Amino acid sequence: MSNRRYARREARLRQQCEDQLQGIEISDPCAVDEVCRQLAIKRGRPLHLHELPEVGGANSPCGIVISFESEDHIFHVGATSERHRAQIVRHELAHLLLGHAGGDDAVKSLLAVLPDEIHPSAVIAALGRTSYDSETEYDAEVAASCLGELFDDLAHSGRGSGRPGATSRLDDALVHPRRNRRS
């Protein structure tokens, strides 16, 4: 694929993410829990975040999203930095926002018949996505990066920050010296 095609694809993904984030206000670009809460309200369906158990290994999944009839669940590793956790959740959110999510039918079927003593996150840990080979994984990873940029833009635009304009501008000047200054 040519660079121009990748650029167009990224622009399309960014626009899709922007459209989905209309009306969302955040104060911290890493506050994915708050974004998930607001998206759940906006979409009119619960969105739950769960920590995956530590199963170790290089091929263990970092995250997975499963959509059921009336709610969505994002599972993510817990033993990681807050920044990495935020990227994992943004990646899984990207699957939801781009319409990729639904959950693997085999995983959902298995979860439906599990005995109560087997925690669903253990199954997800064993069966989760670990490859970025497919087009949907590529799109989700690019969109997750776009979401990170959009969250940062929202957090530093003064929308939802609760900070007065001068304080917000001072914060931008000190924290983000290369960011375009507000007038």
CSV table of C-alpha atoms in Angstrom, one decimal:
chain,number,residue,atom,x,y,z
A,1,MET,CA,0.0,0.0,0.0
A,2,SER,CA,1.4,3.4,-0.9
A,3,ASN,CA,2.1,6.1,1.7
A,4,ARG,CA,-0.8,8.2,0.3
A,5,ARG,CA,-3.2,5.3,0.7
A,6,TYR,CA,-2.0,4.8,4.3
A,7,ALA,CA,-2.4,8.6,5.0
A,8,ARG,CA,-6.0,8.5,3.6
A,9,ARG,CA,-6.8,5.4,5.6
A,10,GLU,CA,-5.4,7.0,8.8
A,11,ALA,CA,-7.4,10.2,8.1
A,12,ARG,CA,-10.6,8.1,7.6
A,13,LEU,CA,-10.0,6.3,10.9
A,14,ARG,CA,-9.3,9.5,12.8
A,15,GLN,CA,-12.5,11.0,11.4
A,16,GLN,CA,-14.5,8.0,12.5
A,17,CYS,CA,-13.0,8.3,16.0
A,18,GLU,CA,-13.7,12.0,16.1
A,19,ASP,CA,-17.3,11.4,15.1
A,20,GLN,CA,-17.7,8.8,17.9
A,21,LEU,CA,-16.2,11.2,20.5
A,22,GLN,CA,-18.5,14.1,19.8
A,23,GLY,CA,-19.8,15.4,23.2
A,24,ILE,CA,-17.1,13.6,25.3
A,25,GLU,CA,-15.2,15.8,27.7
A,26,ILE,CA,-12.1,14.7,29.5
A,27,SER,CA,-9.4,16.3,31.7
A,28,ASP,CA,-6.7,13.6,31.5
A,29,PRO,CA,-5.6,11.9,28.3
A,30,CYS,CA,-4.9,8.7,30.2
A,31,ALA,CA,-8.3,8.7,31.9
A,32,VAL,CA,-9.7,5.9,29.8
A,33,ASP,CA,-12.0,4.8,32.6
A,34,GLU,CA,-13.8,8.2,32.4
A,35,VAL,CA,-13.9,8.0,28.6
A,36,CYS,CA,-15.4,4.5,28.8
A,37,ARG,CA,-18.0,5.7,31.3
A,38,GLN,CA,-19.0,8.6,29.0
A,39,LEU,CA,-19.0,6.4,25.9
A,40,ALA,CA,-21.3,3.9,27.6
A,41,ILE,CA,-23.8,6.7,28.4
A,42,LYS,CA,-23.5,8.1,24.9
A,43,ARG,CA,-24.0,4.7,23.3
A,44,GLY,CA,-26.8,3.7,25.7
A,45,ARG,CA,-25.1,0.4,26.7
A,46,PRO,CA,-22.9,-0.5,29.6
A,47,LEU,CA,-19.2,-0.8,28.9
A,48,HIS,CA,-17.2,-2.7,31.6
A,49,LEU,CA,-13.5,-2.8,32.1
A,50,HIS,CA,-11.9,-5.9,33.6
A,51,GLU,CA,-8.4,-6.8,34.4
A,52,LEU,CA,-7.0,-10.0,32.9
A,53,PRO,CA,-5.3,-12.4,35.3
A,54,GLU,CA,-1.6,-12.8,34.9
A,55,VAL,CA,-0.9,-15.8,32.7
A,56,GLY,CA,2.6,-14.8,31.6
A,57,GLY,CA,4.3,-15.6,28.3
A,58,ALA,CA,5.2,-13.5,25.3
A,59,ASN,CA,2.1,-14.6,23.4
A,60,SER,CA,-0.4,-13.7,26.2
A,61,PRO,CA,-3.0,-11.2,25.0
A,62,CYS,CA,-2.9,-7.7,26.3
A,63,GLY,CA,-6.6,-7.0,25.7
A,64,ILE,CA,-9.8,-8.2,24.1
A,65,VAL,CA,-13.2,-6.8,23.7
A,66,ILE,CA,-16.4,-8.8,23.8
A,67,SER,CA,-19.8,-7.4,22.9
A,68,PHE,CA,-22.9,-9.1,24.1
A,69,GLU,CA,-26.5,-8.3,23.1
A,70,SER,CA,-26.8,-5.4,25.6
A,71,GLU,CA,-23.3,-4.6,26.9
A,72,ASP,CA,-19.6,-4.5,26.0
A,73,HIS,CA,-16.7,-5.8,28.0
A,74,ILE,CA,-13.0,-4.8,27.6
A,75,PHE,CA,-10.5,-7.0,29.3
A,76,HIS,CA,-6.9,-5.7,29.7
A,77,VAL,CA,-3.7,-6.7,31.5
A,78,GLY,CA,-3.3,-5.2,34.9
A,79,ALA,CA,0.4,-5.7,35.6
A,80,THR,CA,1.6,-2.8,33.3
A,81,SER,CA,2.1,0.9,33.4
A,82,GLU,CA,-0.9,3.3,33.3
A,83,ARG,CA,0.2,4.5,29.9
A,84,HIS,CA,0.4,1.0,28.5
A,85,ARG,CA,-3.0,0.1,30.0
A,86,ALA,CA,-4.5,3.2,28.4
A,87,GLN,CA,-3.1,2.2,25.0
A,88,ILE,CA,-4.5,-1.3,25.4
A,89,VAL,CA,-8.0,0.0,26.4
A,90,ARG,CA,-7.9,2.6,23.5
A,91,HIS,CA,-7.0,-0.3,21.1
A,92,GLU,CA,-10.0,-2.3,22.3
A,93,LEU,CA,-12.2,0.9,22.3
A,94,ALA,CA,-11.1,1.4,18.7
A,95,HIS,CA,-12.5,-2.1,17.8
A,96,LEU,CA,-15.8,-1.0,19.3
A,97,LEU,CA,-15.9,2.4,17.7
A,98,LEU,CA,-14.9,1.0,14.3
A,99,GLY,CA,-17.6,-1.7,14.5
A,100,HIS,CA,-15.1,-4.5,14.6
A,101,ALA,CA,-16.2,-5.7,18.0
A,102,GLY,CA,-18.7,-8.4,18.6
A,103,GLY,CA,-16.5,-10.9,20.2
A,104,ASP,CA,-15.4,-14.1,18.7
A,105,ASP,CA,-18.5,-16.4,18.5
A,106,ALA,CA,-16.5,-19.3,19.8
A,107,VAL,CA,-15.4,-17.3,22.8
A,108,LYS,CA,-18.9,-16.1,23.5
A,109,SER,CA,-20.3,-19.6,23.2
A,110,LEU,CA,-17.6,-21.0,25.5
A,111,LEU,CA,-18.3,-18.2,28.1
A,112,ALA,CA,-22.0,-19.0,28.0
A,113,VAL,CA,-21.5,-22.6,29.1
A,114,LEU,CA,-18.6,-22.2,31.6
A,115,PRO,CA,-19.2,-23.3,35.2
A,116,ASP,CA,-19.4,-20.4,37.6
A,117,GLU,CA,-16.0,-21.3,39.2
A,118,ILE,CA,-14.2,-20.6,35.9
A,119,HIS,CA,-13.7,-16.9,35.6
A,120,PRO,CA,-14.4,-15.6,32.0
A,121,SER,CA,-11.2,-13.6,32.0
A,122,ALA,CA,-9.1,-16.8,32.2
A,123,VAL,CA,-10.7,-18.1,29.0
A,124,ILE,CA,-10.2,-14.7,27.3
A,125,ALA,CA,-6.6,-14.7,28.5
A,126,ALA,CA,-6.1,-18.1,26.8
A,127,LEU,CA,-7.9,-17.2,23.6
A,128,GLY,CA,-7.3,-13.4,23.2
A,129,ARG,CA,-5.8,-11.6,20.2
A,130,THR,CA,-2.1,-11.4,20.2
A,131,SER,CA,-1.4,-10.7,16.5
A,132,TYR,CA,-1.5,-7.6,14.4
A,133,ASP,CA,-1.6,-9.4,11.1
A,134,SER,CA,-5.2,-8.7,10.1
A,135,GLU,CA,-6.6,-5.5,8.6
A,136,THR,CA,-8.9,-5.0,11.5
A,137,GLU,CA,-6.0,-5.2,14.0
A,138,TYR,CA,-4.0,-2.7,11.9
A,139,ASP,CA,-7.0,-0.3,11.8
A,140,ALA,CA,-7.6,-0.7,15.6
A,141,GLU,CA,-3.9,0.0,16.4
A,142,VAL,CA,-3.9,3.1,14.2
A,143,ALA,CA,-7.2,4.3,15.6
A,144,ALA,CA,-6.0,3.7,19.1
A,145,SER,CA,-3.1,6.1,18.4
A,146,CYS,CA,-5.6,8.6,16.9
A,147,LEU,CA,-7.7,8.2,20.1
A,148,GLY,CA,-4.7,9.0,22.2
A,149,GLU,CA,-4.1,12.1,20.2
A,150,LEU,CA,-7.7,13.1,20.4
A,151,PHE,CA,-7.9,12.5,24.1
A,152,ASP,CA,-4.8,14.7,24.5
A,153,ASP,CA,-6.4,17.4,22.4
A,154,LEU,CA,-9.7,17.2,24.4
A,155,ALA,CA,-7.8,17.3,27.7
A,156,HIS,CA,-5.8,20.3,26.7
A,157,SER,CA,-8.5,22.3,24.9
A,158,GLY,CA,-10.0,23.4,28.2
A,159,ARG,CA,-13.1,21.3,27.5
A,160,GLY,CA,-14.0,19.5,30.6
A,161,SER,CA,-10.7,20.4,32.4
A,162,GLY,CA,-12.4,22.6,34.9
A,163,ARG,CA,-9.4,25.0,34.6
A,164,PRO,CA,-9.9,28.7,33.8
A,165,GLY,CA,-8.5,29.8,30.5
A,166,ALA,CA,-5.3,31.5,31.8
A,167,THR,CA,-4.4,28.5,33.9
A,168,SER,CA,-5.1,26.2,31.0
A,169,ARG,CA,-2.8,28.2,28.7
A,170,LEU,CA,-0.1,28.4,31.4
A,171,ASP,CA,-0.3,24.6,31.8
A,172,ASP,CA,0.0,24.2,28.0
A,173,ALA,CA,3.0,26.5,27.9
A,174,LEU,CA,4.8,24.5,30.6
A,175,VAL,CA,3.7,21.0,29.8
A,176,HIS,CA,3.4,21.2,26.0
A,177,PRO,CA,5.9,23.8,24.8
A,178,ARG,CA,5.6,22.8,21.1
A,179,ARG,CA,1.8,22.8,21.1
A,180,ASN,CA,0.1,25.6,19.2
A,181,ARG,CA,-0.7,28.4,21.6
A,182,ARG,CA,-4.3,29.5,22.1
A,183,SER,CA,-5.1,33.1,21.4
